[in-house]
């Protein structure tokens, strides 16, 4: 699982910082999460293949998470894309993109599918053989969802030496990998754990931005491997955080702790601060495993 | 008169090139012309004060001339702007910006005025004491206008030595600066040209992008000081230029020649070419005074 932060600063794009966008690579799928202005250039800078992105998840319709979407959708067309593209986001996103395409008097070279979200409850919005994506309802000034990406468990790994020792026919291998026991011709039952090894445990990633401190999300993201939680402010601006429905670094860390996350990644920093190290320091007073998100940084988990 | 090219490459923004946007400083007014994705960052890079821009002119609703507008409008708000902002562009631009603001559930901190254009004839769309702006109807795949910015003539400069020699009272100075002759007490008429110097001749700038080669614009831009004319292609791609309703460098130069422009600035280069020097070379076979527009380049005229 690899997370590439294309941008993780709040509000306006600047010469040195980019608004929110990130790419999650999970089970060989590339998911684009949020799409602030300049995302397509950040994708190029980070050498991410446009053609590998088939699903885009937009948390909410504030500009710093959205205004790069139409440019990305248009550029995919200019590059002659033919593969379907799926866009998940709040109701209204379809009208907006379609109006822009209509005014351009053009259409995409590929099929564009919108999955508009309205529910205030967590729901599964994407599922294939290897990955499930659920919404994480967040509390912000407009309707906002985070997204939880979870790998499905792999099948068990065959213990080739054990299987051959028991002369088990290849026809039974899939049954074994699915977790089944085997009865030999003499009636002996060989338990599955003697014929297999544990698979690599499935991983999970939760993207939570933008949101005020909200313990309601804890049951949804419990035990997540990696939690990206917005930290627009430091505790010195806690009142401002509450007023604007954002979080502080300490609050992000508190959610990570209470949700039993393994790793916290911070981001969505207000550009009022000179540097971002104080965010890590503040979060570490509550939770030990803190990584600082930053534009162009990748993490492998 | 100063022209700053923020971006002048066709189609998609890339890591090293920007889509169309430029700032014209004329008579101490700053006009923003077109607004491709990333314009607000280019404004910052070029140290142009956001607060000095009160008028934005959009040529057409293709993304590479438009997709930075909503971000720019939003950032002006985030910076607490209170001065009116006027946006000129094709019909549809108001609906698009208002829909985006509605979805954001926010409004601008300043008054936003839309001047939607539909006419296929050249028309005056802005006029104040010092500058007039007219549309230049262009031929492209969607409804498109170029813009002609013309300084109004300054009043004549007082020849202080002459005025004092004739003992002319200060009450008559404005009449003289307006071009009037003076009758002295003894009945002698002093002609205006003996009391004044010529003012600095008014300058003009024509922005023509995007368009196919179109001689209909020549009467509108005749004798212009500076003509920015798109040159998406070289003559080797002349057929493609005609098909996509764009121009070649040679065609841009031909328009400059026939319109008796003093200076031609090229831009809107297709990103298919390795470098832009061949555009200048090709244009110079037809017209001598060619400047290569490029991102971040400023010209003073």
mmCIF file of N, CA, C and O in Angstrom, chain B residues 203-264:
data_model
loop_
_atom_site.group_PDB
_atom_site.id
_atom_site.type_symbol
_atom_site.label_atom_id
_atom_site.label_comp_id
_atom_site.label_asym_id
_atom_site.label_seq_id
_atom_site.Cartn_x
_atom_site.Cartn_y
_atom_site.Cartn_z
ATOM 1 N N UNK B 203 -1.558 54.187 -26.861
ATOM 2 C CA UNK B 203 -1.124 52.866 -27.303
ATOM 3 C C UNK B 203 -2.303 51.903 -27.338
ATOM 4 O O UNK B 203 -3.342 52.142 -26.717
ATOM 5 N N UNK B 204 -2.102 50.828 -28.045
ATOM 6 C CA UNK B 204 -3.169 49.841 -28.135
ATOM 7 C C UNK B 204 -2.589 48.434 -28.129
ATOM 8 O O UNK B 204 -1.442 48.204 -28.540
ATOM 9 N N UNK B 205 -3.396 47.504 -27.615
ATOM 10 C CA UNK B 205 -2.987 46.099 -27.524
ATOM 11 C C UNK B 205 -4.155 45.218 -27.937
ATOM 12 O O UNK B 205 -5.268 45.374 -27.432
ATOM 13 N N UNK B 206 -3.910 44.306 -28.856
ATOM 14 C CA UNK B 206 -4.964 43.381 -29.289
ATOM 15 C C UNK B 206 -4.588 41.961 -28.893
ATOM 16 O O UNK B 206 -3.488 41.485 -29.192
ATOM 17 N N UNK B 207 -5.516 41.303 -28.202
ATOM 18 C CA UNK B 207 -5.337 39.907 -27.791
ATOM 19 C C UNK B 207 -6.216 39.040 -28.687
ATOM 20 O O UNK B 207 -7.437 39.194 -28.674
ATOM 21 N N UNK B 208 -5.627 38.165 -29.471
ATOM 22 C CA UNK B 208 -6.402 37.321 -30.396
ATOM 23 C C UNK B 208 -6.075 35.849 -30.204
ATOM 24 O O UNK B 208 -5.134 35.319 -30.808
ATOM 25 N N UNK B 209 -6.873 35.188 -29.372
ATOM 26 C CA UNK B 209 -6.674 33.758 -29.111
ATOM 27 C C UNK B 209 -7.975 33.219 -28.523
ATOM 28 O O UNK B 209 -8.549 33.874 -27.657
ATOM 29 N N UNK B 210 -8.483 32.093 -29.027
ATOM 30 C CA UNK B 210 -8.001 31.230 -30.091
ATOM 31 C C UNK B 210 -8.775 31.553 -31.373
ATOM 32 O O UNK B 210 -9.963 31.846 -31.313
ATOM 33 N N UNK B 211 -8.098 31.382 -32.509
ATOM 34 C CA UNK B 211 -8.769 31.672 -33.778
ATOM 35 C C UNK B 211 -8.072 31.019 -34.962
ATOM 36 O O UNK B 211 -6.861 30.829 -34.949
ATOM 37 N N UNK B 212 -8.880 30.685 -35.945
ATOM 38 C CA UNK B 212 -8.351 30.307 -37.236
ATOM 39 C C UNK B 212 -7.923 31.600 -37.934
ATOM 40 O O UNK B 212 -8.317 32.702 -37.510
ATOM 41 N N UNK B 213 -7.137 31.515 -38.973
ATOM 42 C CA UNK B 213 -6.755 32.688 -39.770
ATOM 43 C C UNK B 213 -8.022 33.383 -40.255
ATOM 44 O O UNK B 213 -8.860 32.778 -40.907
ATOM 45 N N UNK B 214 -8.170 34.654 -39.928
ATOM 46 C CA UNK B 214 -9.441 35.334 -40.175
ATOM 47 C C UNK B 214 -9.197 36.806 -40.481
ATOM 48 O O UNK B 214 -8.995 37.617 -39.580
ATOM 49 N N UNK B 215 -9.260 37.160 -41.761
ATOM 50 C CA UNK B 215 -8.961 38.546 -42.166
ATOM 51 C C UNK B 215 -10.041 39.532 -41.723
ATOM 52 O O UNK B 215 -9.824 40.745 -41.781
ATOM 53 N N UNK B 216 -11.183 39.016 -41.299
ATOM 54 C CA UNK B 216 -12.253 39.925 -40.836
ATOM 55 C C UNK B 216 -11.827 40.766 -39.635
ATOM 56 O O UNK B 216 -12.428 41.792 -39.344
ATOM 57 N N UNK B 217 -10.819 40.321 -38.922
ATOM 58 C CA UNK B 217 -10.423 41.083 -37.724
ATOM 59 C C UNK B 217 -9.531 42.267 -38.088
ATOM 60 O O UNK B 217 -9.339 43.176 -37.266
ATOM 61 N N UNK B 218 -9.028 42.297 -39.303
ATOM 62 C CA UNK B 218 -8.045 43.326 -39.668
ATOM 63 C C UNK B 218 -8.573 44.761 -39.495
ATOM 64 O O UNK B 218 -7.887 45.589 -38.886
ATOM 65 N N UNK B 219 -9.790 45.073 -39.972
ATOM 66 C CA UNK B 219 -10.270 46.449 -39.772
ATOM 67 C C UNK B 219 -10.374 46.839 -38.295
ATOM 68 O O UNK B 219 -10.226 48.010 -37.947
ATOM 69 N N UNK B 220 -10.615 45.866 -37.439
ATOM 70 C CA UNK B 220 -10.783 46.178 -35.999
ATOM 71 C C UNK B 220 -9.440 46.484 -35.347
ATOM 72 O O UNK B 220 -9.333 47.370 -34.505
ATOM 73 N N UNK B 221 -8.413 45.750 -35.763
ATOM 74 C CA UNK B 221 -7.121 45.885 -35.077
ATOM 75 C C UNK B 221 -6.119 46.722 -35.880
ATOM 76 O O UNK B 221 -4.952 46.833 -35.484
ATOM 77 N N UNK B 222 -6.564 47.343 -36.955
ATOM 78 C CA UNK B 222 -5.661 48.087 -37.847
ATOM 79 C C UNK B 222 -4.778 49.074 -37.068
ATOM 80 O O UNK B 222 -5.267 49.798 -36.195
ATOM 81 N N UNK B 223 -3.498 49.098 -37.386
ATOM 82 C CA UNK B 223 -2.511 50.007 -36.788
ATOM 83 C C UNK B 223 -2.273 49.768 -35.290
ATOM 84 O O UNK B 223 -1.739 50.645 -34.603
ATOM 85 N N UNK B 224 -2.670 48.632 -34.801
ATOM 86 C CA UNK B 224 -2.477 48.352 -33.375
ATOM 87 C C UNK B 224 -0.971 48.351 -33.060
ATOM 88 O O UNK B 224 -0.146 47.977 -33.894
ATOM 89 N N UNK B 225 -0.638 48.804 -31.856
ATOM 90 C CA UNK B 225 0.782 48.813 -31.467
ATOM 91 C C UNK B 225 1.311 47.401 -31.252
ATOM 92 O O UNK B 225 2.374 47.047 -31.739
ATOM 93 N N UNK B 226 0.561 46.624 -30.477
ATOM 94 C CA UNK B 226 1.016 45.269 -30.163
ATOM 95 C C UNK B 226 -0.131 44.301 -30.431
ATOM 96 O O UNK B 226 -1.223 44.444 -29.887
ATOM 97 N N UNK B 227 0.152 43.314 -31.246
ATOM 98 C CA UNK B 227 -0.827 42.263 -31.530
ATOM 99 C C UNK B 227 -0.321 40.951 -30.948
ATOM 100 O O UNK B 227 0.745 40.469 -31.340
ATOM 101 N N UNK B 228 -1.077 40.398 -29.996
ATOM 102 C CA UNK B 228 -0.835 39.015 -29.569
ATOM 103 C C UNK B 228 -1.749 38.163 -30.423
ATOM 104 O O UNK B 228 -2.968 38.328 -30.387
ATOM 105 N N UNK B 229 -1.178 37.296 -31.223
ATOM 106 C CA UNK B 229 -1.991 36.422 -32.068
ATOM 107 C C UNK B 229 -1.559 34.986 -31.849
ATOM 108 O O UNK B 229 -0.374 34.669 -31.857
ATOM 109 N N UNK B 230 -2.540 34.129 -31.648
ATOM 110 C CA UNK B 230 -2.206 32.732 -31.395
ATOM 111 C C UNK B 230 -1.467 32.108 -32.572
ATOM 112 O O UNK B 230 -1.706 32.442 -33.731
ATOM 113 N N UNK B 231 -0.554 31.228 -32.272
ATOM 114 C CA UNK B 231 0.142 30.435 -33.285
ATOM 115 C C UNK B 231 0.303 29.050 -32.681
ATOM 116 O O UNK B 231 1.366 28.673 -32.206
ATOM 117 N N UNK B 232 -0.804 28.322 -32.711
ATOM 118 C CA UNK B 232 -0.787 26.984 -32.112
ATOM 119 C C UNK B 232 0.166 26.067 -32.865
ATOM 120 O O UNK B 232 0.839 25.222 -32.278
ATOM 121 N N UNK B 233 0.214 26.271 -34.190
ATOM 122 C CA UNK B 233 0.973 25.345 -35.033
ATOM 123 C C UNK B 233 1.995 26.069 -35.899
ATOM 124 O O UNK B 233 1.962 27.294 -36.044
ATOM 125 N N UNK B 234 2.875 25.281 -36.507
ATOM 126 C CA UNK B 234 3.741 25.741 -37.584
ATOM 127 C C UNK B 234 3.074 25.369 -38.914
ATOM 128 O O UNK B 234 2.118 24.584 -38.942
ATOM 129 N N UNK B 235 3.597 25.944 -39.985
ATOM 130 C CA UNK B 235 3.006 25.689 -41.307
ATOM 131 C C UNK B 235 2.984 24.190 -41.660
ATOM 132 O O UNK B 235 2.116 23.742 -42.404
ATOM 133 N N UNK B 236 3.939 23.443 -41.105
ATOM 134 C CA UNK B 236 3.961 21.998 -41.379
ATOM 135 C C UNK B 236 2.679 21.318 -40.896
ATOM 136 O O UNK B 236 2.327 20.239 -41.356
ATOM 137 N N UNK B 237 1.965 21.965 -39.975
ATOM 138 C CA UNK B 237 0.685 21.424 -39.479
ATOM 139 C C UNK B 237 -0.480 22.331 -39.902
ATOM 140 O O UNK B 237 -1.492 22.422 -39.205
ATOM 141 N N UNK B 238 -0.335 22.982 -41.056
ATOM 142 C CA UNK B 238 -1.360 23.944 -41.493
ATOM 143 C C UNK B 238 -2.737 23.298 -41.632
ATOM 144 O O UNK B 238 -3.763 23.911 -41.302
ATOM 145 N N UNK B 239 -2.753 22.059 -42.091
ATOM 146 C CA UNK B 239 -4.052 21.378 -42.277
ATOM 147 C C UNK B 239 -4.725 21.157 -40.917
ATOM 148 O O UNK B 239 -5.924 21.374 -40.751
ATOM 149 N N UNK B 240 -3.910 20.758 -39.945
ATOM 150 C CA UNK B 240 -4.422 20.552 -38.581
ATOM 151 C C UNK B 240 -4.928 21.870 -37.995
ATOM 152 O O UNK B 240 -5.960 21.926 -37.307
ATOM 153 N N UNK B 241 -4.210 22.953 -38.287
ATOM 154 C CA UNK B 241 -4.618 24.281 -37.804
ATOM 155 C C UNK B 241 -6.009 24.628 -38.342
ATOM 156 O O UNK B 241 -6.890 25.053 -37.587
ATOM 157 N N UNK B 242 -6.194 24.390 -39.629
ATOM 158 C CA UNK B 242 -7.481 24.720 -40.238
ATOM 159 C C UNK B 242 -8.596 23.854 -39.661
ATOM 160 O O UNK B 242 -9.690 24.333 -39.372
ATOM 161 N N UNK B 243 -8.265 22.593 -39.467
ATOM 162 C CA UNK B 243 -9.262 21.634 -38.981
ATOM 163 C C UNK B 243 -9.700 21.966 -37.545
ATOM 164 O O UNK B 243 -10.872 21.831 -37.186
ATOM 165 N N UNK B 244 -8.754 22.395 -36.725
ATOM 166 C CA UNK B 244 -9.065 22.648 -35.314
ATOM 167 C C UNK B 244 -9.377 24.126 -35.060
ATOM 168 O O UNK B 244 -9.559 24.544 -33.925
ATOM 169 N N UNK B 245 -9.435 24.898 -36.146
ATOM 170 C CA UNK B 245 -9.682 26.346 -36.062
ATOM 171 C C UNK B 245 -8.637 27.057 -35.195
ATOM 172 O O UNK B 245 -8.972 27.850 -34.305
ATOM 173 N N UNK B 246 -7.400 26.741 -35.487
ATOM 174 C CA UNK B 246 -6.260 27.452 -34.902
ATOM 175 C C UNK B 246 -5.435 28.077 -36.030
ATOM 176 O O UNK B 246 -5.769 27.905 -37.209
ATOM 177 N N UNK B 247 -4.361 28.787 -35.675
ATOM 178 C CA UNK B 247 -3.528 29.444 -36.684
ATOM 179 C C UNK B 247 -2.100 28.921 -36.629
ATOM 180 O O UNK B 247 -1.663 28.362 -35.624
ATOM 181 N N UNK B 248 -1.383 29.169 -37.722
ATOM 182 C CA UNK B 248 0.051 28.885 -37.740
ATOM 183 C C UNK B 248 0.804 30.192 -37.456
ATOM 184 O O UNK B 248 0.226 31.285 -37.532
ATOM 185 N N UNK B 249 2.088 30.068 -37.168
ATOM 186 C CA UNK B 249 2.918 31.252 -36.915
ATOM 187 C C UNK B 249 2.929 32.167 -38.142
ATOM 188 O O UNK B 249 2.869 33.395 -38.021
ATOM 189 N N UNK B 250 2.974 31.559 -39.320
ATOM 190 C CA UNK B 250 3.000 32.356 -40.551
ATOM 191 C C UNK B 250 1.680 33.112 -40.718
ATOM 192 O O UNK B 250 1.660 34.278 -41.149
ATOM 193 N N UNK B 251 0.587 32.462 -40.397
ATOM 194 C CA UNK B 251 -0.720 33.117 -40.496
ATOM 195 C C UNK B 251 -0.837 34.275 -39.502
ATOM 196 O O UNK B 251 -1.361 35.349 -39.831
ATOM 197 N N UNK B 252 -0.334 34.063 -38.295
ATOM 198 C CA UNK B 252 -0.333 35.142 -37.296
ATOM 199 C C UNK B 252 0.444 36.342 -37.836
ATOM 200 O O UNK B 252 0.009 37.505 -37.725
ATOM 201 N N UNK B 253 1.585 36.075 -38.445
ATOM 202 C CA UNK B 253 2.433 37.140 -38.992
ATOM 203 C C UNK B 253 1.741 37.845 -40.164
ATOM 204 O O UNK B 253 1.873 39.069 -40.337
ATOM 205 N N UNK B 254 0.988 37.084 -40.950
ATOM 206 C CA UNK B 254 0.278 37.666 -42.085
ATOM 207 C C UNK B 254 -0.799 38.645 -41.601
ATOM 208 O O UNK B 254 -0.983 39.735 -42.171
ATOM 209 N N UNK B 255 -1.481 38.259 -40.547
ATOM 210 C CA UNK B 255 -2.479 39.162 -39.954
ATOM 211 C C UNK B 255 -1.772 40.431 -39.441
ATOM 212 O O UNK B 255 -2.241 41.556 -39.667
ATOM 213 N N UNK B 256 -0.639 40.257 -38.754
ATOM 214 C CA UNK B 256 0.110 41.410 -38.244
ATOM 215 C C UNK B 256 0.497 42.350 -39.383
ATOM 216 O O UNK B 256 0.372 43.581 -39.286
ATOM 217 N N UNK B 257 0.972 41.758 -40.478
ATOM 218 C CA UNK B 257 1.402 42.545 -41.638
ATOM 219 C C UNK B 257 0.229 43.302 -42.248
ATOM 220 O O UNK B 257 0.296 44.527 -42.465
ATOM 221 N N UNK B 258 -0.846 42.594 -42.513
ATOM 222 C CA UNK B 258 -1.998 43.198 -43.186
ATOM 223 C C UNK B 258 -2.707 44.225 -42.309
ATOM 224 O O UNK B 258 -3.352 45.146 -42.811
ATOM 225 N N UNK B 259 -2.607 44.053 -40.992
ATOM 226 C CA UNK B 259 -3.253 44.998 -40.073
ATOM 227 C C UNK B 259 -2.319 46.157 -39.741
ATOM 228 O O UNK B 259 -2.678 47.044 -38.963
ATOM 229 N N UNK B 260 -1.112 46.134 -40.313
ATOM 230 C CA UNK B 260 -0.118 47.175 -40.039
ATOM 231 C C UNK B 260 0.186 47.300 -38.544
ATOM 232 O O UNK B 260 0.315 48.403 -37.994
ATOM 233 N N UNK B 261 0.265 46.175 -37.870
ATOM 234 C CA UNK B 261 0.642 46.182 -36.450
ATOM 235 C C UNK B 261 2.111 46.587 -36.331
ATOM 236 O O UNK B 261 2.903 46.344 -37.249
ATOM 237 N N UNK B 262 2.455 47.203 -35.209
ATOM 238 C CA UNK B 262 3.868 47.556 -35.022
ATOM 239 C C UNK B 262 4.669 46.365 -34.513
ATOM 240 O O UNK B 262 5.841 46.195 -34.819
ATOM 241 N N UNK B 263 4.005 45.546 -33.701
ATOM 242 C CA UNK B 263 4.728 44.461 -33.023
ATOM 243 C C UNK B 263 3.808 43.252 -32.926
ATOM 244 O O UNK B 263 2.619 43.403 -32.627
ATOM 245 N N UNK B 264 4.359 42.079 -33.156
ATOM 246 C CA UNK B 264 3.592 40.834 -33.002
ATOM 247 C C UNK B 264 4.164 40.024 -31.840
ATOM 248 O O UNK B 264 5.385 39.861 -31.736
#
